[in-house]
Structure formats: C-alpha cells, structure tokens
C-alpha cells in the first residue's frame, strides 16, 4: 500500500460526507495499524505518515438570544461587591461589544473621568471616539 492509496481512501470517505473530525480519527487509527504492521515486519514503511486530514471548520461562538441577554442584563444583583462587579461586567460586555480577552485586560487607566472607556482591541488600535 502506498501513501497515494491512503489519500485516495480518505478522499472517498470525505466525498461520502464523513466529518473531518471522523476522518482525523480514522487516519490516526490507520497510522497506528500501519505502525503495528511495520513492527511485525509485514510492511517496510508507514504509508499514512505525513498525510494530513481535511481541516476542521472553525465554529463561531454562540451568542445569547436577545431575550436571554436582556434577562441577564436586567437581573438585579445582591449588594455584595462581587455581585455588583459581575453585573458591571455583563453590562459592559453587552453594551460595548468587547471581547472577553479585552475585558479582562482592562485597567483603571482605560476609564476616563466622564465615565467613558477606551479599549485596546487586538492589534493595539484604539477604538474610535474613545
């Protein structure tokens, strides 16, 4: 068996609608099987080595439905400091469109005296109007 045979088999499976993650598992199993055959002396080399499976599609993050976001933002927290902080975080995320990584990177120096914030998005570019 040659590497071209393994590629052809993967291409047929991909064309039949098998998911990329399943193809990756199948290719991994084939690699293990061919390694085993090689250790037994049945084959000279592993034809599955160096073959990459199809790329997985990148999933977009799931967003809250508008009614869920309103319900979350409308929740009245307890007077405890952590509850108030959590409420402020939810309000800031919902109203500003900040990424979570941008939110956790906020520092007090990003807050202006008039209550506006100035975020540094990816690439260290200031947001307009801030």
PDB file of C-alpha atoms in Angstrom:
ATOM      1  CA  UNK A   1       0.000   0.000   0.000  1.00  0.00           C
ATOM      2  CA  UNK A   2       1.231   3.483  -0.890  1.00  0.00           C
ATOM      3  CA  UNK A   3       0.572   6.933   0.529  1.00  0.00           C
ATOM      4  CA  UNK A   4      -1.470   7.667  -2.602  1.00  0.00           C
ATOM      5  CA  UNK A   5      -3.790   4.771  -1.682  1.00  0.00           C
ATOM      6  CA  UNK A   6      -4.339   6.214   1.791  1.00  0.00           C
ATOM      7  CA  UNK A   7      -5.023   9.680   0.314  1.00  0.00           C
ATOM      8  CA  UNK A   8      -7.470   8.176  -2.172  1.00  0.00           C
ATOM      9  CA  UNK A   9      -9.298   6.298   0.598  1.00  0.00           C
ATOM     10  CA  UNK A  10      -9.529   9.493   2.680  1.00  0.00           C
ATOM     11  CA  UNK A  11     -10.799  11.438  -0.338  1.00  0.00           C
ATOM     12  CA  UNK A  12     -13.540   8.843  -0.970  1.00  0.00           C
ATOM     13  CA  UNK A  13     -14.615   8.951   2.667  1.00  0.00           C
ATOM     14  CA  UNK A  14     -14.608  12.754   2.623  1.00  0.00           C
ATOM     15  CA  UNK A  15     -16.704  12.788  -0.554  1.00  0.00           C
ATOM     16  CA  UNK A  16     -19.215  10.451   1.105  1.00  0.00           C
ATOM     17  CA  UNK A  17     -19.857  13.094   3.763  1.00  0.00           C
ATOM     18  CA  UNK A  18     -17.809  11.871   6.712  1.00  0.00           C
ATOM     19  CA  UNK A  19     -16.918  14.740   9.038  1.00  0.00           C
ATOM     20  CA  UNK A  20     -13.315  15.995   9.166  1.00  0.00           C
ATOM     21  CA  UNK A  21     -13.010  15.019  12.845  1.00  0.00           C
ATOM     22  CA  UNK A  22     -14.032  11.452  11.992  1.00  0.00           C
ATOM     23  CA  UNK A  23     -11.536  11.381   9.135  1.00  0.00           C
ATOM     24  CA  UNK A  24      -8.793  12.528  11.502  1.00  0.00           C
ATOM     25  CA  UNK A  25      -9.634   9.690  13.921  1.00  0.00           C
ATOM     26  CA  UNK A  26      -9.696   7.188  11.067  1.00  0.00           C
ATOM     27  CA  UNK A  27      -6.322   8.385   9.778  1.00  0.00           C
ATOM     28  CA  UNK A  28      -4.878   8.129  13.282  1.00  0.00           C
ATOM     29  CA  UNK A  29      -6.132   4.551  13.550  1.00  0.00           C
ATOM     30  CA  UNK A  30      -4.607   3.714  10.181  1.00  0.00           C
ATOM     31  CA  UNK A  31      -1.278   5.177  11.279  1.00  0.00           C
ATOM     32  CA  UNK A  32      -1.333   3.016  14.393  1.00  0.00           C
ATOM     33  CA  UNK A  33      -2.266  -0.061  12.395  1.00  0.00           C
ATOM     34  CA  UNK A  34       0.496   0.511   9.836  1.00  0.00           C
ATOM     35  CA  UNK A  35       3.000   1.130  12.669  1.00  0.00           C
ATOM     36  CA  UNK A  36       1.962  -2.208  14.160  1.00  0.00           C
ATOM     37  CA  UNK A  37       2.394  -3.928  10.786  1.00  0.00           C
ATOM     38  CA  UNK A  38       5.834  -2.323  10.488  1.00  0.00           C
ATOM     39  CA  UNK A  39       6.900  -3.590  13.931  1.00  0.00           C
ATOM     40  CA  UNK A  40       5.827  -7.098  12.913  1.00  0.00           C
ATOM     41  CA  UNK A  41       7.858  -6.823   9.730  1.00  0.00           C
ATOM     42  CA  UNK A  42       4.796  -7.081   7.467  1.00  0.00           C
ATOM     43  CA  UNK A  43       5.473  -3.739   5.710  1.00  0.00           C
ATOM     44  CA  UNK A  44       8.590  -1.644   5.184  1.00  0.00           C
ATOM     45  CA  UNK A  45       7.135   1.796   5.938  1.00  0.00           C
ATOM     46  CA  UNK A  46       4.008   3.514   7.134  1.00  0.00           C
ATOM     47  CA  UNK A  47       2.086   4.911   4.137  1.00  0.00           C
ATOM     48  CA  UNK A  48      -0.106   7.080   6.398  1.00  0.00           C
ATOM     49  CA  UNK A  49       2.802   9.085   7.835  1.00  0.00           C
ATOM     50  CA  UNK A  50       2.830  12.679   6.626  1.00  0.00           C
ATOM     51  CA  UNK A  51      -0.783  12.678   5.412  1.00  0.00           C
ATOM     52  CA  UNK A  52      -2.888  15.383   6.993  1.00  0.00           C
ATOM     53  CA  UNK A  53      -6.645  15.035   7.376  1.00  0.00           C
ATOM     54  CA  UNK A  54      -9.010  17.701   5.999  1.00  0.00           C
ATOM     55  CA  UNK A  55      -9.169  20.828   8.129  1.00  0.00           C
ATOM     56  CA  UNK A  56     -12.000  21.151  10.571  1.00  0.00           C
ATOM     57  CA  UNK A  57     -14.367  24.036  10.066  1.00  0.00           C
ATOM     58  CA  UNK A  58     -13.906  26.733  12.688  1.00  0.00           C
ATOM     59  CA  UNK A  59     -17.015  27.159  14.746  1.00  0.00           C
ATOM     60  CA  UNK A  60     -18.288  30.616  15.539  1.00  0.00           C
ATOM     61  CA  UNK A  61     -19.007  31.340  19.176  1.00  0.00           C
ATOM     62  CA  UNK A  62     -22.630  31.014  20.157  1.00  0.00           C
ATOM     63  CA  UNK A  63     -24.289  34.283  21.056  1.00  0.00           C
ATOM     64  CA  UNK A  64     -27.083  34.772  23.528  1.00  0.00           C
ATOM     65  CA  UNK A  65     -30.534  35.251  22.117  1.00  0.00           C
ATOM     66  CA  UNK A  66     -31.704  38.879  22.555  1.00  0.00           C
ATOM     67  CA  UNK A  67     -34.270  37.920  25.204  1.00  0.00           C
ATOM     68  CA  UNK A  68     -31.607  35.992  27.137  1.00  0.00           C
ATOM     69  CA  UNK A  69     -29.248  38.984  27.028  1.00  0.00           C
ATOM     70  CA  UNK A  70     -31.995  41.331  28.242  1.00  0.00           C
ATOM     71  CA  UNK A  71     -32.889  38.900  31.016  1.00  0.00           C
ATOM     72  CA  UNK A  72     -29.243  38.623  32.078  1.00  0.00           C
ATOM     73  CA  UNK A  73     -28.695  42.391  31.985  1.00  0.00           C
ATOM     74  CA  UNK A  74     -31.958  43.022  33.831  1.00  0.00           C
ATOM     75  CA  UNK A  75     -31.074  40.713  36.722  1.00  0.00           C
ATOM     76  CA  UNK A  76     -30.757  42.662  39.961  1.00  0.00           C
ATOM     77  CA  UNK A  77     -27.672  41.552  41.876  1.00  0.00           C
ATOM     78  CA  UNK A  78     -27.254  41.351  45.606  1.00  0.00           C
ATOM     79  CA  UNK A  79     -25.453  44.243  47.281  1.00  0.00           C
ATOM     80  CA  UNK A  80     -22.301  42.165  47.672  1.00  0.00           C
ATOM     81  CA  UNK A  81     -19.249  43.679  45.940  1.00  0.00           C
ATOM     82  CA  UNK A  82     -18.653  40.620  43.740  1.00  0.00           C
ATOM     83  CA  UNK A  83     -22.278  40.581  42.591  1.00  0.00           C
ATOM     84  CA  UNK A  84     -22.064  44.265  41.668  1.00  0.00           C
ATOM     85  CA  UNK A  85     -18.798  43.619  39.832  1.00  0.00           C
ATOM     86  CA  UNK A  86     -20.411  40.755  37.877  1.00  0.00           C
ATOM     87  CA  UNK A  87     -23.345  42.995  36.938  1.00  0.00           C
ATOM     88  CA  UNK A  88     -20.926  45.667  35.693  1.00  0.00           C
ATOM     89  CA  UNK A  89     -19.054  43.061  33.637  1.00  0.00           C
ATOM     90  CA  UNK A  90     -22.249  41.817  31.992  1.00  0.00           C
ATOM     91  CA  UNK A  91     -23.402  45.359  31.232  1.00  0.00           C
ATOM     92  CA  UNK A  92     -20.008  46.306  29.782  1.00  0.00           C
ATOM     93  CA  UNK A  93     -19.781  43.188  27.593  1.00  0.00           C
ATOM     94  CA  UNK A  94     -23.347  43.571  26.350  1.00  0.00           C
ATOM     95  CA  UNK A  95     -23.227  47.296  25.637  1.00  0.00           C
ATOM     96  CA  UNK A  96     -19.690  47.679  24.289  1.00  0.00           C
ATOM     97  CA  UNK A  97     -19.072  44.602  22.166  1.00  0.00           C
ATOM     98  CA  UNK A  98     -15.742  43.975  23.869  1.00  0.00           C
ATOM     99  CA  UNK A  99     -14.198  40.531  23.599  1.00  0.00           C
ATOM    100  CA  UNK A 100     -13.693  38.705  26.860  1.00  0.00           C
ATOM    101  CA  UNK A 101      -9.913  38.944  26.417  1.00  0.00           C
ATOM    102  CA  UNK A 102     -10.259  42.731  26.045  1.00  0.00           C
ATOM    103  CA  UNK A 103     -12.453  42.932  29.129  1.00  0.00           C
ATOM    104  CA  UNK A 104     -10.047  41.031  31.354  1.00  0.00           C
ATOM    105  CA  UNK A 105      -7.224  43.204  30.045  1.00  0.00           C
ATOM    106  CA  UNK A 106      -8.924  46.443  31.080  1.00  0.00           C
ATOM    107  CA  UNK A 107      -7.031  48.589  33.538  1.00  0.00           C
ATOM    108  CA  UNK A 108      -8.207  51.600  35.536  1.00  0.00           C
ATOM    109  CA  UNK A 109      -6.251  53.882  33.215  1.00  0.00           C
ATOM    110  CA  UNK A 110      -8.725  52.969  30.445  1.00  0.00           C
ATOM    111  CA  UNK A 111     -11.532  54.733  32.293  1.00  0.00           C
ATOM    112  CA  UNK A 112     -11.961  58.466  31.707  1.00  0.00           C
ATOM    113  CA  UNK A 113     -13.339  60.866  34.299  1.00  0.00           C
ATOM    114  CA  UNK A 114     -16.526  61.333  32.244  1.00  0.00           C
ATOM    115  CA  UNK A 115     -17.322  57.603  32.558  1.00  0.00           C
ATOM    116  CA  UNK A 116     -16.299  56.638  29.028  1.00  0.00           C
ATOM    117  CA  UNK A 117     -13.905  53.781  28.464  1.00  0.00           C
ATOM    118  CA  UNK A 118     -11.192  53.395  25.924  1.00  0.00           C
ATOM    119  CA  UNK A 119     -10.462  49.793  24.945  1.00  0.00           C
ATOM    120  CA  UNK A 120      -7.430  48.479  23.111  1.00  0.00           C
ATOM    121  CA  UNK A 121      -8.718  45.844  20.665  1.00  0.00           C
ATOM    122  CA  UNK A 122      -6.492  43.226  19.082  1.00  0.00           C
ATOM    123  CA  UNK A 123      -3.568  44.819  17.330  1.00  0.00           C
ATOM    124  CA  UNK A 124      -3.383  47.671  19.866  1.00  0.00           C
ATOM    125  CA  UNK A 125      -5.586  50.009  17.841  1.00  0.00           C
ATOM    126  CA  UNK A 126      -7.732  52.421  19.853  1.00  0.00           C
ATOM    127  CA  UNK A 127     -11.443  52.326  19.295  1.00  0.00           C
ATOM    128  CA  UNK A 128     -12.860  55.437  17.591  1.00  0.00           C
ATOM    129  CA  UNK A 129     -14.415  58.083  19.789  1.00  0.00           C
ATOM    130  CA  UNK A 130     -12.680  56.821  22.910  1.00  0.00           C
TER     131      UNK A 130
END
